[in-house]
């Protein structure tokens, strides 16, 4: 079981309010991603749940029981740190065994769980090495192994992939998703990378300045962002946002159109512009259109190969049903 | 630079470096050579080849009872260092892992106590030692040396402890380690190299201390530094014997010093140069 | 880490070191300050009386005091000059690709581990002795007459000994700093057409500036307290020619039993050391964050 409920949870460092009181429920077995720009309080929120920071207000319930004052170890949660935080003086085997040793798990049982975790994480051949002799991806797996063997109520991940190179990151992302499918344990995952959030999460929590901007499934966030911030943050490439006359036409302060919802044509359309940089990836083509009078550049994504190049005059037409409208507070209309 | 240097240039630099190094080392080398000579040879003029006699070493021991000051030096250096570590390890641990707004000020203040010239407190310390009967006792001097080096010990440990990432301690806490487990299984193994270097450097400093040891001892508690200083006047003309006593006084610390070159830089610059 | 239980425990763990150092600093210093205003002689303890500023006045009007201050300055500056200049040179030499670098390093740093009385004795008897020293042997070899170093150039001799002891320290720290110099930076400068002397002037020296500052400040603290070297070699003489402030105060306290006078001298030494300490603390403090 691993249901976590935050009630009015707040954190102040001295005079600075990092997290104003917020409420959030994480259901058992859910994969929840906290995402937001750096400094938005997502890591602090995770550390509050872990018990590594004291709350300034509110309560944390784990499986319905008040865990606000419980020490980190008593909460039954496991955490994978950004730096992996492996014990450099212990072998991989001892690293993985450490939480079980602390909990007084019998030796035979420890061995069984280590073997199982090592097999699942492809670490069997590395059990007697020290962390210093492993690659970044292997260290990452050891950190996960150390979390798995505790059989925790929930896993907490604090930007676990940020120290890996791009190729490895995609691989580890899949492994963590698979792990979740297999274990069906609650996972809370913190990242600043919206792609990680979109690909892994059952539920995304978008944070800004300690406030929850929106909670929802990846597609909910994609289709119906609640405000300009979420609209601009979720989706890659970013949503194009216009204000002024173009927005007034739709009786809104700001309108947003995703790059994939713009049609590009050399002959006709709604807005005229000129192609700046064009990127041809084969499966997709990206165009950065300038001189439209709407915004500095407008990003357009077309599927397949489109024969337009730098300097060409083009017309853009939005998909009328996919235009997002926002009022002067930035909220969705 | 990783680039290949021409062989001739390398030979040139090597010769120059060795020449300078031997020049600097020469007084020590010559003392070692002289300690292996007889008294007649020692004053017979410049000669790098001794007769390899150990007679001077035997004389120093039998006439002056070298072992008493040697034992005193060991007790004072090791004792004061261990005492300092007992006080400094918890302090440095707390400052490194639970820093407060004032931690930096406290560290700077500790450093400032090291700046106080010894001679400024010569009078009161001398009088206190007279009044309390600590004069010429090992215990008095051990405590004094501990206090003198405490700031350096705290500072060195602090810079080493700070290199242990906080996330590791948090991980241990998440893994269910109590404070005791945390210290026993995680912190101590990771801190031991730093503690060992601190120990080594502090033993060297305490061993070579030569102001207070001369001021506050006569015969009973006098370590080698005071023993050698008193050796100078009456025995001045026995070159070989003097050399033998000098060699015995510096040999152990010279060897320790060679092992702690890196830590020396760090310790004596309070972590300012690594 | 910032949980409440750890904060309380941390305070408890810091306390012993802080209290010990506080007592160690404040009690003797207050006593020194108090004695500096007393007529207090250990040979005549019954005659102790309030002296007001007399001890300070006495120091101020004593010609030996100014000689000692001057000697202290010459000693500190002389040793600094030799060790910093020599240290830079030797550090750069050791940093070159040479055979046996490890052994060269060990040889060069060795003098630092020689305790001051031994260093003084070695130089006094083995090296600088007018009849049996190596310098005398060398002088005779070239047909010159040997110099009686400690009688003719007492302060210079002591500077030489102390510089020999501290040269390894400067070398080692400057070498450490030199080795942290980015080689790509040097290669970039070479590509930019900077000749060797320009690279030294514009890259190496600025890179070492911080280490040089640290060497100067730390050595100064220790050099102000030079004592055993003087005691063993010249005993401050001839006259006061090689007496520094530390030695002068030692004389007052231990040879003249003048507690009041020595205390006043001690306070003066504290003031001097503090002026230097302020600079050192700034340099080191910057590195804390």
Short mmCIF file of C-alpha atoms in Angstrom, two decimals, chain B:
data_model
loop_
_atom_site.label_atom_id
_atom_site.label_comp_id
_atom_site.label_asym_id
_atom_site.label_seq_id
_atom_site.Cartn_x
_atom_site.Cartn_y
_atom_site.Cartn_z
CA UNK B 1 51.96 19.55 -20.52
CA UNK B 2 51.22 16.23 -22.09
CA UNK B 3 53.35 17.04 -25.07
CA UNK B 4 56.63 15.29 -25.64
CA UNK B 5 59.53 17.34 -24.38
CA UNK B 6 62.84 16.92 -26.08
CA UNK B 7 65.18 14.56 -24.35
CA UNK B 8 67.92 17.14 -23.93
CA UNK B 9 65.62 19.66 -22.29
CA UNK B 10 64.42 16.97 -19.92
CA UNK B 11 67.97 16.04 -18.96
CA UNK B 12 68.72 19.72 -18.35
CA UNK B 13 65.72 20.26 -16.11
CA UNK B 14 66.41 17.04 -14.24
CA UNK B 15 69.99 18.01 -13.47
CA UNK B 16 68.94 21.49 -12.36
CA UNK B 17 66.14 20.17 -10.14
CA UNK B 18 68.33 17.54 -8.52
CA UNK B 19 71.07 20.08 -7.88
CA UNK B 20 68.67 22.45 -6.12
CA UNK B 21 67.03 19.61 -4.19
CA UNK B 22 70.36 18.25 -2.95
CA UNK B 23 71.49 21.74 -1.99
CA UNK B 24 68.38 22.22 0.14
CA UNK B 25 68.68 18.76 1.64
CA UNK B 26 72.42 19.08 2.21
CA UNK B 27 72.38 20.26 5.85
CA UNK B 28 70.29 17.25 6.81
CA UNK B 29 72.41 14.90 4.72
CA UNK B 30 75.61 16.24 6.21
CA UNK B 31 74.22 15.84 9.72
CA UNK B 32 73.40 12.21 8.99
CA UNK B 33 76.91 11.67 7.61
CA UNK B 34 78.55 13.37 10.59
CA UNK B 35 76.51 11.28 13.03
CA UNK B 36 78.23 8.22 11.54
CA UNK B 37 81.72 9.65 12.05
CA UNK B 38 83.99 9.54 15.08
CA UNK B 39 84.54 12.84 16.91
CA UNK B 40 88.02 13.19 15.39
CA UNK B 41 86.70 12.70 11.86
CA UNK B 42 83.86 15.14 12.48
CA UNK B 43 86.14 18.09 13.00
CA UNK B 44 88.79 17.00 10.53
CA UNK B 45 87.36 19.07 7.70
CA UNK B 46 84.89 18.48 4.87
CA UNK B 47 84.43 14.79 4.12
CA UNK B 48 81.33 13.06 2.79
CA UNK B 49 82.48 9.52 3.56
CA UNK B 50 82.13 8.63 7.26
CA UNK B 51 83.59 5.57 8.93
CA UNK B 52 80.04 4.36 9.63
CA UNK B 53 80.47 4.02 13.34
CA UNK B 54 77.46 3.99 15.64
CA UNK B 55 79.53 5.06 18.60
CA UNK B 56 77.99 8.55 18.78
CA UNK B 57 74.48 7.16 18.95
CA UNK B 58 75.52 4.89 21.83
CA UNK B 59 77.20 7.75 23.67
CA UNK B 60 74.13 9.98 23.38
CA UNK B 61 71.95 7.28 24.82
CA UNK B 62 74.27 6.23 27.67
CA UNK B 63 75.36 9.72 28.78
CA UNK B 64 72.20 11.72 28.30
CA UNK B 65 69.49 9.12 28.55
CA UNK B 66 67.99 9.97 25.20
CA UNK B 67 65.02 7.72 25.79
CA UNK B 68 63.42 9.93 28.41
CA UNK B 69 62.94 12.95 26.11
CA UNK B 70 62.06 10.63 23.25
CA UNK B 71 59.30 9.03 25.31
CA UNK B 72 58.15 12.48 26.39
CA UNK B 73 57.97 13.62 22.77
CA UNK B 74 55.88 10.61 21.81
CA UNK B 75 53.53 11.04 24.76
CA UNK B 76 53.11 14.77 24.21
CA UNK B 77 52.65 14.61 20.44
CA UNK B 78 50.34 11.61 20.37
CA UNK B 79 48.52 12.50 23.58
CA UNK B 80 47.78 16.08 22.64
CA UNK B 81 46.69 15.00 19.16
CA UNK B 82 44.28 12.36 20.44
CA UNK B 83 42.83 14.79 22.98
CA UNK B 84 42.36 17.38 20.26
CA UNK B 85 40.63 14.84 18.01
CA UNK B 86 38.23 13.82 20.78
CA UNK B 87 37.13 17.43 21.19
CA UNK B 88 37.35 18.41 17.51
CA UNK B 89 35.62 15.52 15.73
CA UNK B 90 32.15 16.20 17.18
CA UNK B 91 32.57 19.95 16.67
CA UNK B 92 33.72 19.64 13.06
CA UNK B 93 31.02 17.05 12.37
CA UNK B 94 28.31 19.36 13.68
CA UNK B 95 29.63 22.36 11.77
CA UNK B 96 29.97 20.44 8.52
CA UNK B 97 26.62 18.65 8.57
CA UNK B 98 24.34 20.93 10.59
CA UNK B 99 25.67 24.37 9.76
CA UNK B 100 23.95 27.40 11.20
CA UNK B 101 24.21 31.03 10.20
CA UNK B 102 26.99 31.49 12.72
CA UNK B 103 29.10 28.49 11.72
CA UNK B 104 31.32 30.54 9.47
CA UNK B 105 31.86 33.14 12.19
CA UNK B 106 32.74 30.45 14.72
CA UNK B 107 35.29 28.95 12.35
CA UNK B 108 36.86 32.32 11.67
CA UNK B 109 37.01 33.03 15.36
CA UNK B 110 38.71 29.68 16.00
CA UNK B 111 41.25 30.59 13.38
CA UNK B 112 41.82 33.94 15.06
CA UNK B 113 42.82 32.24 18.32
CA UNK B 114 45.67 30.66 16.37
CA UNK B 115 46.90 34.15 15.48
CA UNK B 116 47.50 35.08 19.08
CA UNK B 117 51.28 35.27 19.53
CA UNK B 118 52.46 32.70 22.05
CA UNK B 119 54.64 35.25 23.74
CA UNK B 120 51.57 37.37 24.58
CA UNK B 121 50.37 34.75 27.01
CA UNK B 122 53.78 33.58 28.16
CA UNK B 123 53.47 35.40 31.48
CA UNK B 124 50.05 34.11 32.60
CA UNK B 125 50.64 30.57 31.33
CA UNK B 126 54.00 30.44 33.06
CA UNK B 127 52.48 31.68 36.31
CA UNK B 128 49.49 29.33 36.07
CA UNK B 129 51.84 26.41 35.56
CA UNK B 130 53.90 27.53 38.58
CA UNK B 131 50.88 27.94 40.86
CA UNK B 132 49.12 24.73 39.89
CA UNK B 133 52.21 22.56 39.94
CA UNK B 134 51.86 21.74 36.26
CA UNK B 135 55.36 23.03 35.57
CA UNK B 136 57.53 20.36 34.00
CA UNK B 137 54.72 17.79 33.90
CA UNK B 138 53.62 15.82 30.88
CA UNK B 139 49.95 16.35 31.62
CA UNK B 140 50.25 20.13 31.68
CA UNK B 141 52.16 20.27 28.43
CA UNK B 142 49.86 17.78 26.74
CA UNK B 143 46.84 19.94 27.50
CA UNK B 144 48.65 23.06 26.37
CA UNK B 145 49.72 21.54 23.04
CA UNK B 146 46.18 20.28 22.55
CA UNK B 147 44.79 23.80 22.95
CA UNK B 148 47.39 25.31 20.65
CA UNK B 149 46.60 22.95 17.79
CA UNK B 150 42.85 22.59 18.37
CA UNK B 151 41.90 25.28 15.81
CA UNK B 152 43.96 23.62 13.06
CA UNK B 153 42.47 20.23 13.91
CA UNK B 154 38.89 21.53 13.82
CA UNK B 155 39.55 23.31 10.55
CA UNK B 156 41.19 20.36 8.84
CA UNK B 157 38.46 17.96 9.91
CA UNK B 158 35.83 20.47 8.85
CA UNK B 159 37.24 20.75 5.33
CA UNK B 160 37.42 16.95 5.05
CA UNK B 161 33.93 16.37 6.44
CA UNK B 162 32.47 18.94 4.09
CA UNK B 163 33.61 16.82 1.18
CA UNK B 164 31.30 14.02 2.31
CA UNK B 165 28.11 14.71 0.34
CA UNK B 166 25.10 15.46 2.51
CA UNK B 167 22.93 13.30 0.25
CA UNK B 168 24.77 10.21 1.44
CA UNK B 169 23.82 10.88 5.03
CA UNK B 170 20.25 11.52 3.94
CA UNK B 171 20.28 8.26 2.01
CA UNK B 172 21.43 6.47 5.16
CA UNK B 173 18.64 8.08 7.09
CA UNK B 174 16.11 7.01 4.46
CA UNK B 175 17.58 3.51 4.65
CA UNK B 176 16.66 3.39 8.30
CA UNK B 177 20.03 4.13 9.88
CA UNK B 178 19.87 5.63 13.36
CA UNK B 179 22.35 8.31 14.32
CA UNK B 180 24.56 5.59 15.78
CA UNK B 181 24.42 3.49 12.59
CA UNK B 182 25.00 6.58 10.51
CA UNK B 183 28.20 7.39 12.39
CA UNK B 184 29.35 3.78 12.61
CA UNK B 185 28.70 2.49 9.10
CA UNK B 186 28.63 5.53 6.85
CA UNK B 187 30.34 8.53 8.34
CA UNK B 188 33.31 6.94 10.06
CA UNK B 189 34.52 4.83 7.12
CA UNK B 190 34.26 7.86 4.85
CA UNK B 191 35.89 10.20 7.34
CA UNK B 192 38.80 7.96 8.34
CA UNK B 193 41.20 9.13 5.61
CA UNK B 194 40.62 12.74 6.63
CA UNK B 195 40.98 11.96 10.32
CA UNK B 196 44.20 10.04 9.65
CA UNK B 197 45.73 12.96 7.74
CA UNK B 198 44.74 15.35 10.48
CA UNK B 199 46.27 13.05 13.07
CA UNK B 200 49.51 12.81 11.12
CA UNK B 201 49.94 16.52 10.55
CA UNK B 202 49.08 17.38 14.12
CA UNK B 203 51.61 14.90 15.48
CA UNK B 204 54.25 16.58 13.33
CA UNK B 205 53.29 20.04 14.57
CA UNK B 206 53.20 18.96 18.21
CA UNK B 207 56.48 17.07 17.92
CA UNK B 208 58.27 20.12 16.54
CA UNK B 209 56.77 22.68 18.92
CA UNK B 210 59.70 24.46 20.53
CA UNK B 211 58.47 27.53 22.38
CA UNK B 212 56.28 26.17 25.15
CA UNK B 213 58.25 22.97 25.55
CA UNK B 214 61.36 25.02 26.29
CA UNK B 215 59.53 27.47 28.57
CA UNK B 216 57.59 24.99 30.63
CA UNK B 217 59.94 22.04 31.15
CA UNK B 218 63.29 21.39 32.76
CA UNK B 219 64.14 17.69 32.84
CA UNK B 220 61.18 15.61 33.90
CA UNK B 221 58.78 16.35 31.03
CA UNK B 222 61.22 17.79 28.50
CA UNK B 223 60.61 16.43 25.00
CA UNK B 224 63.27 16.25 22.29
CA UNK B 225 62.85 19.88 21.24
CA UNK B 226 63.71 21.12 24.73
CA UNK B 227 66.35 18.42 25.18
CA UNK B 228 68.17 19.44 22.01
CA UNK B 229 67.96 23.13 22.84
CA UNK B 230 69.63 22.47 26.19
CA UNK B 231 72.14 20.22 24.47
CA UNK B 232 73.60 23.11 22.53
CA UNK B 233 75.80 24.94 24.97
CA UNK B 234 77.76 22.42 27.06
CA UNK B 235 78.05 19.79 24.31
CA UNK B 236 78.65 22.23 21.50
CA UNK B 237 82.04 20.90 20.57
CA UNK B 238 81.10 17.26 20.19
CA UNK B 239 80.03 17.38 16.55
CA UNK B 240 79.35 13.68 15.97
CA UNK B 241 77.40 13.28 19.17
CA UNK B 242 75.36 16.37 18.44
CA UNK B 243 74.58 15.06 14.97
CA UNK B 244 73.54 11.71 16.35
CA UNK B 245 71.14 13.36 18.80
CA UNK B 246 69.75 15.56 16.00
CA UNK B 247 69.24 12.63 13.67
CA UNK B 248 67.38 10.69 16.34
CA UNK B 249 65.19 13.71 17.06
CA UNK B 250 64.15 14.38 13.48
CA UNK B 251 64.18 10.93 11.85
CA UNK B 252 60.74 9.71 12.98
CA UNK B 253 59.01 12.93 12.03
CA UNK B 254 60.86 13.22 8.74
CA UNK B 255 59.45 9.86 7.71
CA UNK B 256 55.94 10.77 8.88
CA UNK B 257 56.24 14.06 7.03
CA UNK B 258 57.12 12.41 3.75
CA UNK B 259 53.86 10.49 3.95
CA UNK B 260 51.75 13.56 4.60
CA UNK B 261 52.93 16.06 1.98
CA UNK B 262 49.49 16.64 0.49
CA UNK B 263 47.74 16.99 3.83
CA UNK B 264 50.41 19.40 4.96
CA UNK B 265 49.42 21.95 2.34
CA UNK B 266 45.78 21.64 3.15
CA UNK B 267 46.18 21.69 6.91
CA UNK B 268 48.56 24.59 7.15
CA UNK B 269 46.58 26.77 4.77
CA UNK B 270 43.30 26.00 6.56
CA UNK B 271 41.94 24.54 3.36
CA UNK B 272 42.67 27.71 1.39
CA UNK B 273 44.99 25.82 -0.96
CA UNK B 274 44.29 22.21 -1.93
#
